[in-house]
XYZ file of C-alpha atoms in Angstrom:
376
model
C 8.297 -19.516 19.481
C 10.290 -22.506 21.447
C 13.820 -20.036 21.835
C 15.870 -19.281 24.758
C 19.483 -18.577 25.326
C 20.169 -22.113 26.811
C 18.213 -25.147 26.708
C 19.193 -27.662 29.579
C 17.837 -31.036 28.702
C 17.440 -33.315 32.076
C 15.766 -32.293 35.222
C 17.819 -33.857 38.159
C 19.962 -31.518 40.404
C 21.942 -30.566 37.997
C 19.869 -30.183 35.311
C 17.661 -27.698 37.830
C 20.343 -25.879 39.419
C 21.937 -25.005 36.449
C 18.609 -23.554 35.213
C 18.815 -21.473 38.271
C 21.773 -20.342 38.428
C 21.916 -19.521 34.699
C 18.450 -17.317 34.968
C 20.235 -15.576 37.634
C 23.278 -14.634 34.657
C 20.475 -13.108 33.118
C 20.039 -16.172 30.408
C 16.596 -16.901 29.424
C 16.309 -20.804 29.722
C 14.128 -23.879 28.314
C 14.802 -27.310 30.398
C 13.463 -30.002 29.358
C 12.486 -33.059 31.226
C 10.860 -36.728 29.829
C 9.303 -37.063 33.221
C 9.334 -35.059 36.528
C 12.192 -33.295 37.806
C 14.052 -35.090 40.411
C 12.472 -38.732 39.167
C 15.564 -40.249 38.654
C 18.683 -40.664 40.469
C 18.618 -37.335 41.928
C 15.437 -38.132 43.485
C 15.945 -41.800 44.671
C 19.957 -41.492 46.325
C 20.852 -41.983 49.497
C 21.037 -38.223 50.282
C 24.732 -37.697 51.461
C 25.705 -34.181 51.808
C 29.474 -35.055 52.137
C 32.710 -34.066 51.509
C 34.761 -36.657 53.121
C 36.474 -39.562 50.997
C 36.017 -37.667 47.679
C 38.941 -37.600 45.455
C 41.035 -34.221 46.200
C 40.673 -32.939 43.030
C 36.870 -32.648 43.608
C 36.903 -30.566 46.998
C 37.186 -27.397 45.551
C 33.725 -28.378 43.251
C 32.209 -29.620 46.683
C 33.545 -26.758 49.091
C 31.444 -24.244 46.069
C 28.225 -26.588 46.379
C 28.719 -26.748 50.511
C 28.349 -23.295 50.182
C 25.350 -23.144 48.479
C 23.832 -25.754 50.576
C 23.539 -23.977 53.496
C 22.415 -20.893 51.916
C 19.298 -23.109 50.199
C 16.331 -20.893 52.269
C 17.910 -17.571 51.138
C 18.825 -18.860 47.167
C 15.549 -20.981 46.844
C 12.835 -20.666 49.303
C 13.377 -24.226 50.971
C 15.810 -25.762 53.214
C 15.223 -29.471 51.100
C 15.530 -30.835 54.771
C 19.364 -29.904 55.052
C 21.124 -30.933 58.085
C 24.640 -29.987 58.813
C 25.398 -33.291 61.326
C 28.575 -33.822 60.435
C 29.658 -36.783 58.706
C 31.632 -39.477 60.354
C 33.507 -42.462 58.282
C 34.817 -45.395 60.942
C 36.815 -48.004 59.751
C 37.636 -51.589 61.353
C 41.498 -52.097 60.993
C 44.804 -50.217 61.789
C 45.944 -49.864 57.962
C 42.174 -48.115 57.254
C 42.860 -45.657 60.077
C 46.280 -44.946 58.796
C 44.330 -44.439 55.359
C 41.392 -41.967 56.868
C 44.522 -39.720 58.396
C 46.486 -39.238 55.352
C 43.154 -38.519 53.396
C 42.524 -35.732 56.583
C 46.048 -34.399 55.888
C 45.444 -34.246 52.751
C 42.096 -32.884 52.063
C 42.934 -29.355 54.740
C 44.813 -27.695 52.188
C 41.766 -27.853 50.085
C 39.432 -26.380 52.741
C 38.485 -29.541 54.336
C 38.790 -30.028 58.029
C 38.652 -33.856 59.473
C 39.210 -34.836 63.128
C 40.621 -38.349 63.830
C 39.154 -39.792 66.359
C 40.594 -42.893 68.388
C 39.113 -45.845 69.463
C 38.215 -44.981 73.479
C 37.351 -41.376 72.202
C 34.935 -42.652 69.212
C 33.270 -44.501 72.106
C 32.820 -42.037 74.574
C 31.085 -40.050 71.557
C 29.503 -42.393 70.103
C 28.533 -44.575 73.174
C 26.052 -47.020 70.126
C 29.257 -47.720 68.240
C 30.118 -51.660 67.890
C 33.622 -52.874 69.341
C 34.895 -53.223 65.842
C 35.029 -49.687 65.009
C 38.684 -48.673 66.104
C 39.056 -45.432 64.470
C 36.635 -42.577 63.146
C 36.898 -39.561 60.910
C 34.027 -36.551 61.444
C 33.788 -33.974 58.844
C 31.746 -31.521 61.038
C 29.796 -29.663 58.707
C 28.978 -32.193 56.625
C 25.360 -34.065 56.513
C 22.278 -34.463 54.721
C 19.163 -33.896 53.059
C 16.270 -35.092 51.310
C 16.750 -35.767 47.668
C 13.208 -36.496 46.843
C 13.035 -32.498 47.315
C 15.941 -30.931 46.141
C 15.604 -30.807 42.397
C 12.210 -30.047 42.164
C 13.086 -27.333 44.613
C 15.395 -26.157 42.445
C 13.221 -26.729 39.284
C 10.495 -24.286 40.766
C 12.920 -21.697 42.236
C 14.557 -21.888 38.349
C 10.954 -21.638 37.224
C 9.823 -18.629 39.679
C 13.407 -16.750 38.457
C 11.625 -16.968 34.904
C 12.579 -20.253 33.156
C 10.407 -21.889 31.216
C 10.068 -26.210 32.636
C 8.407 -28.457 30.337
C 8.092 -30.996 31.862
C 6.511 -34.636 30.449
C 8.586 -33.836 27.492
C 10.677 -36.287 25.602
C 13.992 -34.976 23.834
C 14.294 -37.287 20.647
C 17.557 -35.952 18.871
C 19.442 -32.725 18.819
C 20.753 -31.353 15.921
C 22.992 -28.205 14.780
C 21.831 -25.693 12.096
C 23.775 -22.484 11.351
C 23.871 -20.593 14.981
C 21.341 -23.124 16.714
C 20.933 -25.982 17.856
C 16.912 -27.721 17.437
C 15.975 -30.513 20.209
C 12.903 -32.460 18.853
C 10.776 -33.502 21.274
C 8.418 -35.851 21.183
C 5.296 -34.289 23.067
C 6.080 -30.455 22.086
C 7.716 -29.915 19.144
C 11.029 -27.932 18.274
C 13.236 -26.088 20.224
C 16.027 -23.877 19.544
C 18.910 -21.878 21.388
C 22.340 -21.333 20.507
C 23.690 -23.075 23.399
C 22.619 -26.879 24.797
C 23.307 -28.035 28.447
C 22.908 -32.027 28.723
C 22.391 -33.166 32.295
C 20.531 -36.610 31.598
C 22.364 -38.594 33.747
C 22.574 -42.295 32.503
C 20.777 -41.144 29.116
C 23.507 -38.672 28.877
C 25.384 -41.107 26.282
C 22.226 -41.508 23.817
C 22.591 -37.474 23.290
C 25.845 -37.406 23.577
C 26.921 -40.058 20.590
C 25.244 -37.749 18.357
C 27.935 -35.393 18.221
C 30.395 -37.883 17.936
C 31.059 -38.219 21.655
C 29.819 -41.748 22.853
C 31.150 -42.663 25.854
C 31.623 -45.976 28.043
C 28.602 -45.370 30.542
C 27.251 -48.530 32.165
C 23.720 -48.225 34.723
C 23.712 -49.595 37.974
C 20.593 -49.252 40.613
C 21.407 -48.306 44.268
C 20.014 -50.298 47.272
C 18.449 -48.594 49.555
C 15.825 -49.053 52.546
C 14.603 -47.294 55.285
C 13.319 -48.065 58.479
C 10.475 -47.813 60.750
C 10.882 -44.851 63.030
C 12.639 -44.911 66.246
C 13.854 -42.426 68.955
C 16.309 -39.931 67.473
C 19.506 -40.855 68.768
C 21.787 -41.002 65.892
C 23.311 -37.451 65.208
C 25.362 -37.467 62.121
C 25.730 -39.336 59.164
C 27.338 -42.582 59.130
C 29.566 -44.303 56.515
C 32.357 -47.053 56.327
C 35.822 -47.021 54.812
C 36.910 -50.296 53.923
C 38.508 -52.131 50.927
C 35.725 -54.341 50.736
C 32.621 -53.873 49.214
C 30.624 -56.071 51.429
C 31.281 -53.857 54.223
C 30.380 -51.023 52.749
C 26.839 -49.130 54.259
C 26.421 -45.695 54.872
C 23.285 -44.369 57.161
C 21.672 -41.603 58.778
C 18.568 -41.179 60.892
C 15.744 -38.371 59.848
C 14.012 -35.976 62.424
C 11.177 -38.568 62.102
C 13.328 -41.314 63.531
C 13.467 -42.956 60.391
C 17.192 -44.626 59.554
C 17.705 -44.256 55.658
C 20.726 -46.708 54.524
C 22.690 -48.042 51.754
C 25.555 -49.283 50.365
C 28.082 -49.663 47.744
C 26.663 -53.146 46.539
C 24.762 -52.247 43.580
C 21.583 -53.678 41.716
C 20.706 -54.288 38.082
C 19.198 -51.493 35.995
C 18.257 -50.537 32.505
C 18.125 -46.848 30.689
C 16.126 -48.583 28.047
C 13.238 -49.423 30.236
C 14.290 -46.791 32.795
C 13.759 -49.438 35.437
C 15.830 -50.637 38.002
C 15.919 -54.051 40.939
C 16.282 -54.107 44.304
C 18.560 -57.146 45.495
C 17.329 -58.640 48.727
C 20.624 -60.088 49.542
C 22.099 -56.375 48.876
C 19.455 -55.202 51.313
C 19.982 -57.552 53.839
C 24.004 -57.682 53.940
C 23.970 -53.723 54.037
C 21.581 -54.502 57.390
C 24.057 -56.590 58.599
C 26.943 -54.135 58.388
C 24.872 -51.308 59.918
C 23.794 -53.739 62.750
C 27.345 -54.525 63.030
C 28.514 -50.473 63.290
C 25.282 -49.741 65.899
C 24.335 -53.067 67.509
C 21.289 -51.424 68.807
C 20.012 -51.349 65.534
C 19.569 -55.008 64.950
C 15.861 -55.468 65.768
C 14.702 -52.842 63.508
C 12.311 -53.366 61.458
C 12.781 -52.428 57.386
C 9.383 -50.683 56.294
C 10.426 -49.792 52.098
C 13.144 -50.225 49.792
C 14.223 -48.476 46.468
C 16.390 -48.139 43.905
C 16.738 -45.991 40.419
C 18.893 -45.964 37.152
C 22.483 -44.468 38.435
C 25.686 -43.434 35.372
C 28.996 -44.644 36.125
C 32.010 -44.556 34.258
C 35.065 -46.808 34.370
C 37.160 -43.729 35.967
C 34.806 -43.279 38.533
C 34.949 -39.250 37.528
C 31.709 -37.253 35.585
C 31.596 -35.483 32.724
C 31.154 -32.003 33.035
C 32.473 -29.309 30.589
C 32.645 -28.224 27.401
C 31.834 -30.588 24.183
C 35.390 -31.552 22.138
C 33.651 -31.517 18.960
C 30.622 -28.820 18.821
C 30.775 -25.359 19.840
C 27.910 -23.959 21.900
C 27.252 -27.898 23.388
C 28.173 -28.640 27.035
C 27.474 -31.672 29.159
C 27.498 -32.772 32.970
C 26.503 -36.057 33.568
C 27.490 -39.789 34.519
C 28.204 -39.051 38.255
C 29.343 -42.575 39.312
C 26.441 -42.301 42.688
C 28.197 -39.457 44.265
C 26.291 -36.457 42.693
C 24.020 -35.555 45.095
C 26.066 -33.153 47.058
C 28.154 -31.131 44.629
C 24.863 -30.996 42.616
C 24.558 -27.070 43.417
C 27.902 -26.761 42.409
C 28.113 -28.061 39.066
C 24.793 -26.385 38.318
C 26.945 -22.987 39.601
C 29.839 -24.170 37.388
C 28.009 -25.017 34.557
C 26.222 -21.536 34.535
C 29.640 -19.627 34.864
C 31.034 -21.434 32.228
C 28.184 -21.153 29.843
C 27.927 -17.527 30.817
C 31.373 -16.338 30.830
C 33.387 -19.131 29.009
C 35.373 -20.088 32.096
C 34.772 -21.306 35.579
C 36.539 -20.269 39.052
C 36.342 -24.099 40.407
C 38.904 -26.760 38.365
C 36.976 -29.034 36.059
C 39.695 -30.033 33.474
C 39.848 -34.223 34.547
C 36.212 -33.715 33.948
C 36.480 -33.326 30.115
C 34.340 -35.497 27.712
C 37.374 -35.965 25.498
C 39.229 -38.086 27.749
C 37.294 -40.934 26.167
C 36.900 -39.582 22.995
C 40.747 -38.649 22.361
C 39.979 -35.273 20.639
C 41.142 -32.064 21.807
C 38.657 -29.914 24.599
């Protein structure tokens, strides 16, 4: 019989995570996933493990999932190619600088510890650094990994703990009768549990609307390329605060020697034909900008690009919590291309709060029924 405790329905990093963590409450667990765990965004993001320039009311969630990212070899078997470099954000004028220090000032009461850096001293660092860059700000532990690993990762270390995967398995509707909720599913039939978890990222609205919860969630693909491999020079990750979009690209350079980059200019997609574009003018300008951060760069030569099907919403903030209008329902999804690192975390969350009916880490702005207008 298709019954479990919870059933999560998307397999990114949160989807998988949460399976994890909530098999290690003690919760038996169904996720299901259309395709393979981690296709998606989860799997085709840049791979920032940061911190830095997230909105203060998000540390604490990203301090938890820090936490669990450098405890992946214990928790799951595999280290998903986790680097702590340190993350360091440069900008090019005085007013940015003045901006990264007041965001450092702010963000240590919640854990986070920046260093501004000044122009001779970002140099004498950084010796590759362009003349623009006049200012820097390194979050230490910060870094990266490999998102084409981490969910499945997570998926099999879920899996191993005694949930059941399905992968290849198409949710078609949910419904609630009596106690339980049924997900039909197009390749295996019914299942039912008394609680649902929906982590589909930028399908998340399609589920979602059925309980009277639609929400304004627009698809965008990210740009990204990689390069051929070079020496490995480049120690932590790299990323740009600016007002301007244009000058947006963020970078880092594998133990291969391979320079992975992207930026914040965005390409079409479509979570009806689950299919998104690469933009060779997005490409190319985000070349530019890294060529202008690391002049050394500019003879490179670009060897693959990517994209995938990202959720945004108009706040710029998930959704992650409780349903307003069904008990038993709870969703995480639409994480606006910064859900890679706190992945863990709202996997952890969502497991504490589905186990327990509260959660140690703040997710109130995160409600569902800021959009909907009904009470949480």
């Amino acid at each position: 019989m298709n019954q479990s405790d919870v059933i999560v329905v998307g397999g990114g990093i949160m989807g998988c995570s949460a399976a994890f963590f909530l098999r290690r409450r003690g919760l038996s667990v169904t996720l299901l996933e259309r395709g393979l765990t981690g296709q998606q965004a989860s799997g085709t993001n840049f791979g920032n493990v940061r911190r830095q320039g997230r909105y203060l009311h998000q540390l604490p969630l990203a301090n938890r999932a820090r936490d669990i990212w450098g405890r992946l070899p214990e928790l799951i078997g595999e280290d998903c190619e986790f680097v702590a470099s340190g993350h360091l954000r440069i900008c090019y004028t005085p007013e940015q600088a003045a901006k990264l220090e007041a965001y450092a000032n702010d963000a240590r009461p919640y854990g986070l510890n920046l260093e501004m850096i000044s122009s001779n001293a970002l140099r004498a660092r950084f010796p590759y650094l362009g003349r623009d860059a006049i200012a820097g700000c390194f979050a230490p532990i910060d870094g990266h990994a490999n998102p084409r690993l981490t969910a499945p990762a997570f998926g099999r270390a879920a899996a191993r703990a005694g949930a059941r995967v399905e992968e290849g398995t198409e949710v078609l509707s949910i419904g609630k009768t009596g106690a339980d909720f049924t997900v039909e599913t197009r390749e295996k039939g019914t299942f039912r549990a008394p609680i649902v978890l929906v982590t589909a990222g930028a399908w998340g609205n399609k589920l979602s609307s059925q309980f009277g919860e639609s929400v304004p969630l627009a698809v965008h693909g990210p740009q990204m390329a990689v390069t051929e491999p070079l020496p490995y020079r480049l120690g932590p990750t790299f990323g740009v605060s600016t007002p301007h979009v244009k000058e947006t690209v963020y970078f880092r350079q594998v133990k291969r020697g391979n320079v992975v980059y992207g930026g914040s200019t965005r390409g079409p997609a479509s979570n009806e034909t689950n299919r998104a574009s690469v933009l060779p003018e997005n490409i190319l300008g985000q070349f530019e900008q890294m060529r202008r951060m690391i002049p050394g760069l500019a003879r490179v030569n670009i060897i693959r690009t990517w994209s995938g099907v990202e959720s945004y919403l108009p706040d710029d903030v998930p959704i992650m919590g409780p349903s307003a209008t069904t008990p038993g329902l709870f969703y995480a999804f639409g994480f606006c291309g910064a859900g890679f690192q706190i992945g863990p975390g709202v996997g952890d969350v969502m497991a504490e709060l589905i186990a327990t009916g509260a959660t140690t880490t703040p997710i109130e702005p995160y409600s569902i029924a800021r959009f909907s207008g009904a009470a949480a």
